[in-house]
Coordinates of C-alpha atoms and ligand atoms in Angstrom, one line a residue:
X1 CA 41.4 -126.0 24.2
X2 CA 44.6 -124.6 25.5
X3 CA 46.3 -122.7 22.6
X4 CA 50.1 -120.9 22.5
X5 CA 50.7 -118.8 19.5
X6 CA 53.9 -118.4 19.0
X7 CA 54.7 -114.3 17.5
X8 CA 57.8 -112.7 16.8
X9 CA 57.9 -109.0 17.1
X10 CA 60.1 -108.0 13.8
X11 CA 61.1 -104.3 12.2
X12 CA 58.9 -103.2 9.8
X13 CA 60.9 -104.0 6.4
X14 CA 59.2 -101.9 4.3
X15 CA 60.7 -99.0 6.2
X16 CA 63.7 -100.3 6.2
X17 CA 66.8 -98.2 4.4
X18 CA 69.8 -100.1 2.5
X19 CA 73.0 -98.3 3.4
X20 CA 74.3 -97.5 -0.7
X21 CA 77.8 -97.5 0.5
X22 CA 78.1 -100.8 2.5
X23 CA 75.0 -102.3 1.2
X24 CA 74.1 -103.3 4.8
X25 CA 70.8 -102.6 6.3
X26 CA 70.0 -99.8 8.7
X27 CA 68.4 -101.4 11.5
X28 CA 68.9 -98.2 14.1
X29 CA 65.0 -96.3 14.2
X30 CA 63.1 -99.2 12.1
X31 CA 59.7 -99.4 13.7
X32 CA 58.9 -103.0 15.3
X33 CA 56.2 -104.7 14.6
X34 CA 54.4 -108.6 15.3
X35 CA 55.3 -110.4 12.3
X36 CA 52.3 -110.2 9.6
X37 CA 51.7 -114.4 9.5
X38 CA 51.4 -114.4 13.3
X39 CA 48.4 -112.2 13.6
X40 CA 47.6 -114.8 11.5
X41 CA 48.5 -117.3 14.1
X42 CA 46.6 -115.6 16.6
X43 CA 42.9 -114.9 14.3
X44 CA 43.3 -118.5 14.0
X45 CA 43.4 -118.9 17.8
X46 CA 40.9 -117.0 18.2
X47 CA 38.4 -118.5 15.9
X48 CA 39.1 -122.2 17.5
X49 CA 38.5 -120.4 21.0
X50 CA 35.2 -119.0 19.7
X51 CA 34.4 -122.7 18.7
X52 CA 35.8 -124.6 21.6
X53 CA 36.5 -122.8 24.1
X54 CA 39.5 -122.2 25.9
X55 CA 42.8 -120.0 27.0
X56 CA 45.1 -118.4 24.4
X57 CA 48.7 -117.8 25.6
X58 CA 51.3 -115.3 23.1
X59 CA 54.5 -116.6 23.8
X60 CA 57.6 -114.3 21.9
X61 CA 61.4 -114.4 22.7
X62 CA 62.7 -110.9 21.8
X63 CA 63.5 -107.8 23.9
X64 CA 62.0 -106.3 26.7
X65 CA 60.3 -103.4 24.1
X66 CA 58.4 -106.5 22.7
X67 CA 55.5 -106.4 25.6
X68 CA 54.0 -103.5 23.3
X69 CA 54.1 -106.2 20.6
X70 CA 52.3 -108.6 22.9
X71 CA 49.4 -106.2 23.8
X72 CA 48.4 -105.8 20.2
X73 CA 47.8 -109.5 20.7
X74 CA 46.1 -109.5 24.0
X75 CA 44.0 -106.6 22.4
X76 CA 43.1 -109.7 19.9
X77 CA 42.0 -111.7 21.9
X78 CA 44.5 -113.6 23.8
X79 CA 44.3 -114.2 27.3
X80 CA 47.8 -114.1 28.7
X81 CA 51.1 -113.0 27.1
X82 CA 54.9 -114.5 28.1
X83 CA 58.1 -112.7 27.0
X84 CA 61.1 -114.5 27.2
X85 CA 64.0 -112.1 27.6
X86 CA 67.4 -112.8 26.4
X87 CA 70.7 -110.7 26.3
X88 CA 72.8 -112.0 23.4
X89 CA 72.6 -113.2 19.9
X90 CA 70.7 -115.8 19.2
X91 CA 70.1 -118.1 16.4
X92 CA 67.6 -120.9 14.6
X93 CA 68.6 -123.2 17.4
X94 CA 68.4 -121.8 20.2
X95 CA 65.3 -119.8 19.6
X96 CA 63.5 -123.6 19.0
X97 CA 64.8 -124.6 22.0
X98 CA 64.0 -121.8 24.8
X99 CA 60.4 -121.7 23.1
X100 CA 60.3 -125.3 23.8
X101 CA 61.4 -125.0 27.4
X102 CA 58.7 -122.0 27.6
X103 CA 55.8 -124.1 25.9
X104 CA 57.0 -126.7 28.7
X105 CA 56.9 -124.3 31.6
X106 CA 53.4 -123.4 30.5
X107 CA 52.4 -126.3 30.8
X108 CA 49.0 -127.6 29.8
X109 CA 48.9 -127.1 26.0
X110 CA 46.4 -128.4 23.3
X111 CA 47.5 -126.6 19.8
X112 CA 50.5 -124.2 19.3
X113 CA 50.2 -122.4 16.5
X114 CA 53.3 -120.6 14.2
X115 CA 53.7 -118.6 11.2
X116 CA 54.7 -120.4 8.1
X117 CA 57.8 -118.2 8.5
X118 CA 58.8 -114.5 9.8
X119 CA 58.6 -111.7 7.7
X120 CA 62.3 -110.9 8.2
X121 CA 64.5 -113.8 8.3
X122 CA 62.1 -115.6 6.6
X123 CA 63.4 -119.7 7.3
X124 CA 60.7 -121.2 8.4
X125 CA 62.0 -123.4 10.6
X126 CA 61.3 -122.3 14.0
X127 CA 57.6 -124.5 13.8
X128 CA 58.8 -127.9 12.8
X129 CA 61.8 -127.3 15.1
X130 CA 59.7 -126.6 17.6
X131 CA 57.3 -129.9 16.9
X132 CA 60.6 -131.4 17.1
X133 CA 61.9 -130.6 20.1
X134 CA 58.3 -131.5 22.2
X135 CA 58.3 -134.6 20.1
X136 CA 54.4 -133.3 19.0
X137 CA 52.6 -134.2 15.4
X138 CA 53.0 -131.0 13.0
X139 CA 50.8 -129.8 10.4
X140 CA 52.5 -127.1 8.4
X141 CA 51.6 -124.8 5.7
X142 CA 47.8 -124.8 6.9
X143 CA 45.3 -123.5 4.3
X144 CA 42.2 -124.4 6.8
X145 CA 41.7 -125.6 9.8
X146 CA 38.8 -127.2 11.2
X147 CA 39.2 -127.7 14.9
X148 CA 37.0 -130.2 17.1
X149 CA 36.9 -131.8 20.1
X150 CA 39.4 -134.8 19.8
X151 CA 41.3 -133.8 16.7
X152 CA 42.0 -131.0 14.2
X153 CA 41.7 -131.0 9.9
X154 CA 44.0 -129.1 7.9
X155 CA 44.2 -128.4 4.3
X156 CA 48.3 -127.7 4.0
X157 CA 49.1 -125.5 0.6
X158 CA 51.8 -128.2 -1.0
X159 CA 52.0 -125.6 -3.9
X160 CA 50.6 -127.4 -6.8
X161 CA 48.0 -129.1 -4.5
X162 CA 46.1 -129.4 -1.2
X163 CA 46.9 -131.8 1.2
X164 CA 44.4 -132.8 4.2
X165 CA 45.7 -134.3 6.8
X166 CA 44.2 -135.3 10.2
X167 CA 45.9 -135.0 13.7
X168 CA 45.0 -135.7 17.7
X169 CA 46.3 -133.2 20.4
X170 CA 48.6 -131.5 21.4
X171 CA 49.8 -130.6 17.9
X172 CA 51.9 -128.0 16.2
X173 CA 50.1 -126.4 13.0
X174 CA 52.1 -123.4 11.1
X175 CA 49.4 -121.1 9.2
X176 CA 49.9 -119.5 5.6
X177 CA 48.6 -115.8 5.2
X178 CA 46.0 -117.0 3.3
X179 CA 44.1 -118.7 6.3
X180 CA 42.1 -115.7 7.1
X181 CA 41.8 -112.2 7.3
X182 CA 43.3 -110.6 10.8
X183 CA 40.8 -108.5 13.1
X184 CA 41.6 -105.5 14.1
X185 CA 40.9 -104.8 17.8
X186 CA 38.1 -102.5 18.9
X187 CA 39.1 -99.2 21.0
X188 CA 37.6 -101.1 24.1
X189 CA 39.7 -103.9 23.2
X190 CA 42.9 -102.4 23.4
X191 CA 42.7 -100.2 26.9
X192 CA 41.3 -103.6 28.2
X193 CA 44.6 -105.4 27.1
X194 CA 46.5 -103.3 29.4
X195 CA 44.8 -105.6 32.5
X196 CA 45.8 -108.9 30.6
X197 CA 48.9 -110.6 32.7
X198 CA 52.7 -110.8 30.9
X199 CA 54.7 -112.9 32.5
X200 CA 58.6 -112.0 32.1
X201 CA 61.0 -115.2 32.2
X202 CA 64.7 -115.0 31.1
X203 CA 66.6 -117.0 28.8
X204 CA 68.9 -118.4 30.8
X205 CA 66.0 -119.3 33.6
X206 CA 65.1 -122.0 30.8
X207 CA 68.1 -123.1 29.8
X208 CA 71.4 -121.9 30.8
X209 CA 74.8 -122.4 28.8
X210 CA 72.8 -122.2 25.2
X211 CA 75.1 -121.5 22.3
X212 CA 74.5 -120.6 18.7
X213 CA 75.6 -123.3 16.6
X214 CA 74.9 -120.8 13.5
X215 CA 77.1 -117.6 12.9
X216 CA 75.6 -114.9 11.0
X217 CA 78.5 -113.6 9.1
X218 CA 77.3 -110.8 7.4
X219 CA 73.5 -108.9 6.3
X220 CA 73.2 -107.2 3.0
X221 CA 70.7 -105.8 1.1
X222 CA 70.2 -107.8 -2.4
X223 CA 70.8 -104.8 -5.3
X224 CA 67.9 -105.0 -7.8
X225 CA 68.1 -103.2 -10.9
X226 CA 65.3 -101.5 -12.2
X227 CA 64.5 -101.5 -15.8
X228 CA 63.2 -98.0 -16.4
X229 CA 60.6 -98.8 -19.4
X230 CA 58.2 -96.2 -19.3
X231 CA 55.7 -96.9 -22.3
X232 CA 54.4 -93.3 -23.1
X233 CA 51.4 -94.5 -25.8
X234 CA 48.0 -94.3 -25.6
X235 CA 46.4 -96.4 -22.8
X236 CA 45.6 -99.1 -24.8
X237 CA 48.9 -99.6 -26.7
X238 CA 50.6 -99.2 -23.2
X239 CA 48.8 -102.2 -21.8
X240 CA 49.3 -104.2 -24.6
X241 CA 53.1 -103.8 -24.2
X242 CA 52.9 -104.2 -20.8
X243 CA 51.7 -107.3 -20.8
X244 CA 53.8 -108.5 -23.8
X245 CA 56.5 -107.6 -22.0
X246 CA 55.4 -109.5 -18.9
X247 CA 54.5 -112.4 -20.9
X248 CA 58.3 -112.1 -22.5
X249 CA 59.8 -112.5 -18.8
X250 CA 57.4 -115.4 -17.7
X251 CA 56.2 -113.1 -15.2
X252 CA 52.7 -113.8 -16.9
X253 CA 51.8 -117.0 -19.2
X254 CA 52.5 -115.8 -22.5
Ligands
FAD301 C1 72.4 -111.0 13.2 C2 71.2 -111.6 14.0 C3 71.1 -111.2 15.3 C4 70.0 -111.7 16.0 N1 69.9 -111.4 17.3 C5 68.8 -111.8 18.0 C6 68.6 -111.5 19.4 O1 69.5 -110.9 20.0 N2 67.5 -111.9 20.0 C7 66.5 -112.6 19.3 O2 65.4 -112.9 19.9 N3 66.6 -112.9 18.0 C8 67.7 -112.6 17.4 N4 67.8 -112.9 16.0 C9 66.7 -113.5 15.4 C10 66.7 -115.0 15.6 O3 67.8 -115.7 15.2 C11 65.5 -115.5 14.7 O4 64.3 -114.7 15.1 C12 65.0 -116.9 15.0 O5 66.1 -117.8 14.8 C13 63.8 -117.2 14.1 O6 64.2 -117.2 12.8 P1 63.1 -116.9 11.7 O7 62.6 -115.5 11.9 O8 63.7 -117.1 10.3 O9 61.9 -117.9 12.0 P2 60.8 -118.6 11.1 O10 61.1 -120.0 11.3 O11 60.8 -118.0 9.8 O12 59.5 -118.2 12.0 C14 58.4 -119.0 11.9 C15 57.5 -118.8 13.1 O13 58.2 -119.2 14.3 C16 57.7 -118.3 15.3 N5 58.9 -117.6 15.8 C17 60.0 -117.3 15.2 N6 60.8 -116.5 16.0 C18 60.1 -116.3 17.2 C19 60.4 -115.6 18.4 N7 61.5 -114.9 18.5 N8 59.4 -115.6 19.3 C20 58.3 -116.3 19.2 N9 58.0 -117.0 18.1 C21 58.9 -117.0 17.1 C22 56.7 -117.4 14.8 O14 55.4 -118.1 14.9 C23 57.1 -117.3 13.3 O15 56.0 -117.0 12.4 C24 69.0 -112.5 15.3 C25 69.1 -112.8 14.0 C26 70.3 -112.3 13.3 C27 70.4 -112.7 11.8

C-alpha cells in the first residue's frame, strides 16, 4: 500500500499572545509545530503499513523551517518526506492544488490520508479539495479504518451517528483525533530519521502563475469574557453550584 499523509506544520496556539491593543495575533517567536490531527494522519499510516505493507510519503507545503516538522514524522514511521516550498501567500485554493500536482508528481499512490482540519485555520477543506482535484473517492471524518487488500472500511463520525462506508483504491480518507492515540518515537527512532530522504520541490515547479482567489483581510483574536464566579463554600456546596450553574448555561444537561 502506497500511502501520502498529508501534514501541515502550524504555530503552537496555545502559546500564542493576543496583542490587547489591536487585538491581532502575535505570530513573531510562536513555536511551530505538525498540526495535532496529522500525527493522527500519520499513526494511521502506520498501522495500515504494519498490516499491508508498504511506503509512507509526508507531503507538507510550508517553509523551508518545516523539514524539522517532517522528521518528527519520519521519526514515526514514514519512509520519505517532500516539502513543497513557496514564497508568497497562499490560500485554500491553491494549497489544494500544488498538493494535488505533488500527490501527482509522486506518483504511485494507494490512500492519502488528511486531518479532519488544521489546528489553526481550522476549514477543513483542504481533504475533499484535494479528493477533488485527483477526481479520487473520499471518506471523511473517519472514526475507524479497516484497511485490506482491495478496499478500505470506515466508520465517519456524522455527529449524531456513525456512518460506514466502503471504498476501492486510491482513495482520500480525512481522520478525526479520535482514531487513535499518536506514538511517540523511540530515541533510536529519531537519530535514524535524520537518514530518511526529503525531497525539496517549489511551488512554482508544480504549477506556475497560481493566484489566491481568497483575500485574508484581517486576523483577530475573538475577546472572551470571563465570568469571575469563584464559589468559596465547602466542597460539597461548591460542586453543587457548579454544576447548577453549568446546567443553567446548557453547558451540562440540566
Ligand atoms: C494571512 C495568511 C497567510 C498565509 N500564508 C501562507 C504561506 O505563505 N504559506 C503557506 O503554506 N500557507 C499560508 N497560509 C495558510 C494556508 O492558506 C492554509 O494552510 C491552507 O489554505 C490550509 O487551510 P487549513 O489549515 O484551514 O486547512 P484544513 O482544510 O483545515 O486542513 C485539513 C488537512 O489538510 C492538510 N493540509 C492543510 N494544509 C496543508 C499544508 N500546508 N501542507 C500539507 N497538508 C496540509 C492536513 O492534512 C490538514 O490536517 C496563510 C494563511 C493566512 C490566513
Amino acid at each position: 500500500m502506497n500511502i501520502i499523509v498529508c501534514a501541515k506544520q502550524v504555530i503552537d496556539i496555545s502559546e500564542m499572545k493576543i496583542d490587547s491593543s489591536t487585538k491581532k495575533p502575535i505570530l513573531q517567536g510562536v513555536p511551530q509545530k505538525i498540526s495535532d490531527i496529522d500525527k493522527n494522519a500519520m499513526e494511521e499510516a502506520i498501522k495500515i503499513k504494519e498490516k499491508l505493507g508498504g511506503k509512507i510519503t509526508v507531503l507538507t507545503i510550508g517553509p523551508a523551517n518545516a523539514k524539522e516538522r517532517i522528521k518528527e514524522l519520519l521519526a514515526m514511521g514514514a519512509d520519505e518526506g517532500v516539502l513543497v516550498t513557496n514564497s508568497d501567500y497562499i490560500d485554500y485554493y491553491m494549497t489544494a492544488v500544488l498538493l494535488a500536482e505533488a500527490v501527482k508528481k509522486i506518483g504511485n499512490y494507494d490512500i492519502i490520508i488528511c486531518g479532519e482540519a488544521s489546528v489553526d485555520l481550522f476549514s477543513g477543506q483542504i481533504g475533499p479539495r484535494l479528493a477533488g482535484l485527483l477526481n479520487i473517492p473520499q471518506l471523511t471524518y473517519t472514526l475507524n479504518v479497516t484497511a485490506e487488500k482491495d478496499k478500505i472500511t470506515a466508520e465517519r463520525n456524522m455527529g449524531d451517528m456513525a456512518v460506514t462506508t466502503e471504498s476501492n483504491y486510491p482513495v482520500l480518507i480525512t481522520v478525526t483525533k479520535e482514531i487513535n492515540e499518536p506514538r511517540l518515537p523511540s530515541l533510536m527512532q529519531i537519530l535514524g530519521s535524520a537518514n530518511k530522504p526529503i525531497n525539496e520541490w517549489t511551488a512554482d515547479s508544480l504549477s506556475s502563475g497560481l493566484k489566491p482567489l481568497v483575500e485574508t483581510v484581517e486576523l483577530k483574536g475573538v475577546p472572551m469574557e470571563r465570568k469571575n464566579i469563584i464559589y468559596k463554600d465547602d466542597i460539597d456546596e461548591s460542586i453543587s453550584k457548579l454544576v447548577d450553574s453549568l446546567a443553567k448555561e446548557g453547558v451540562i444537561g440540566g
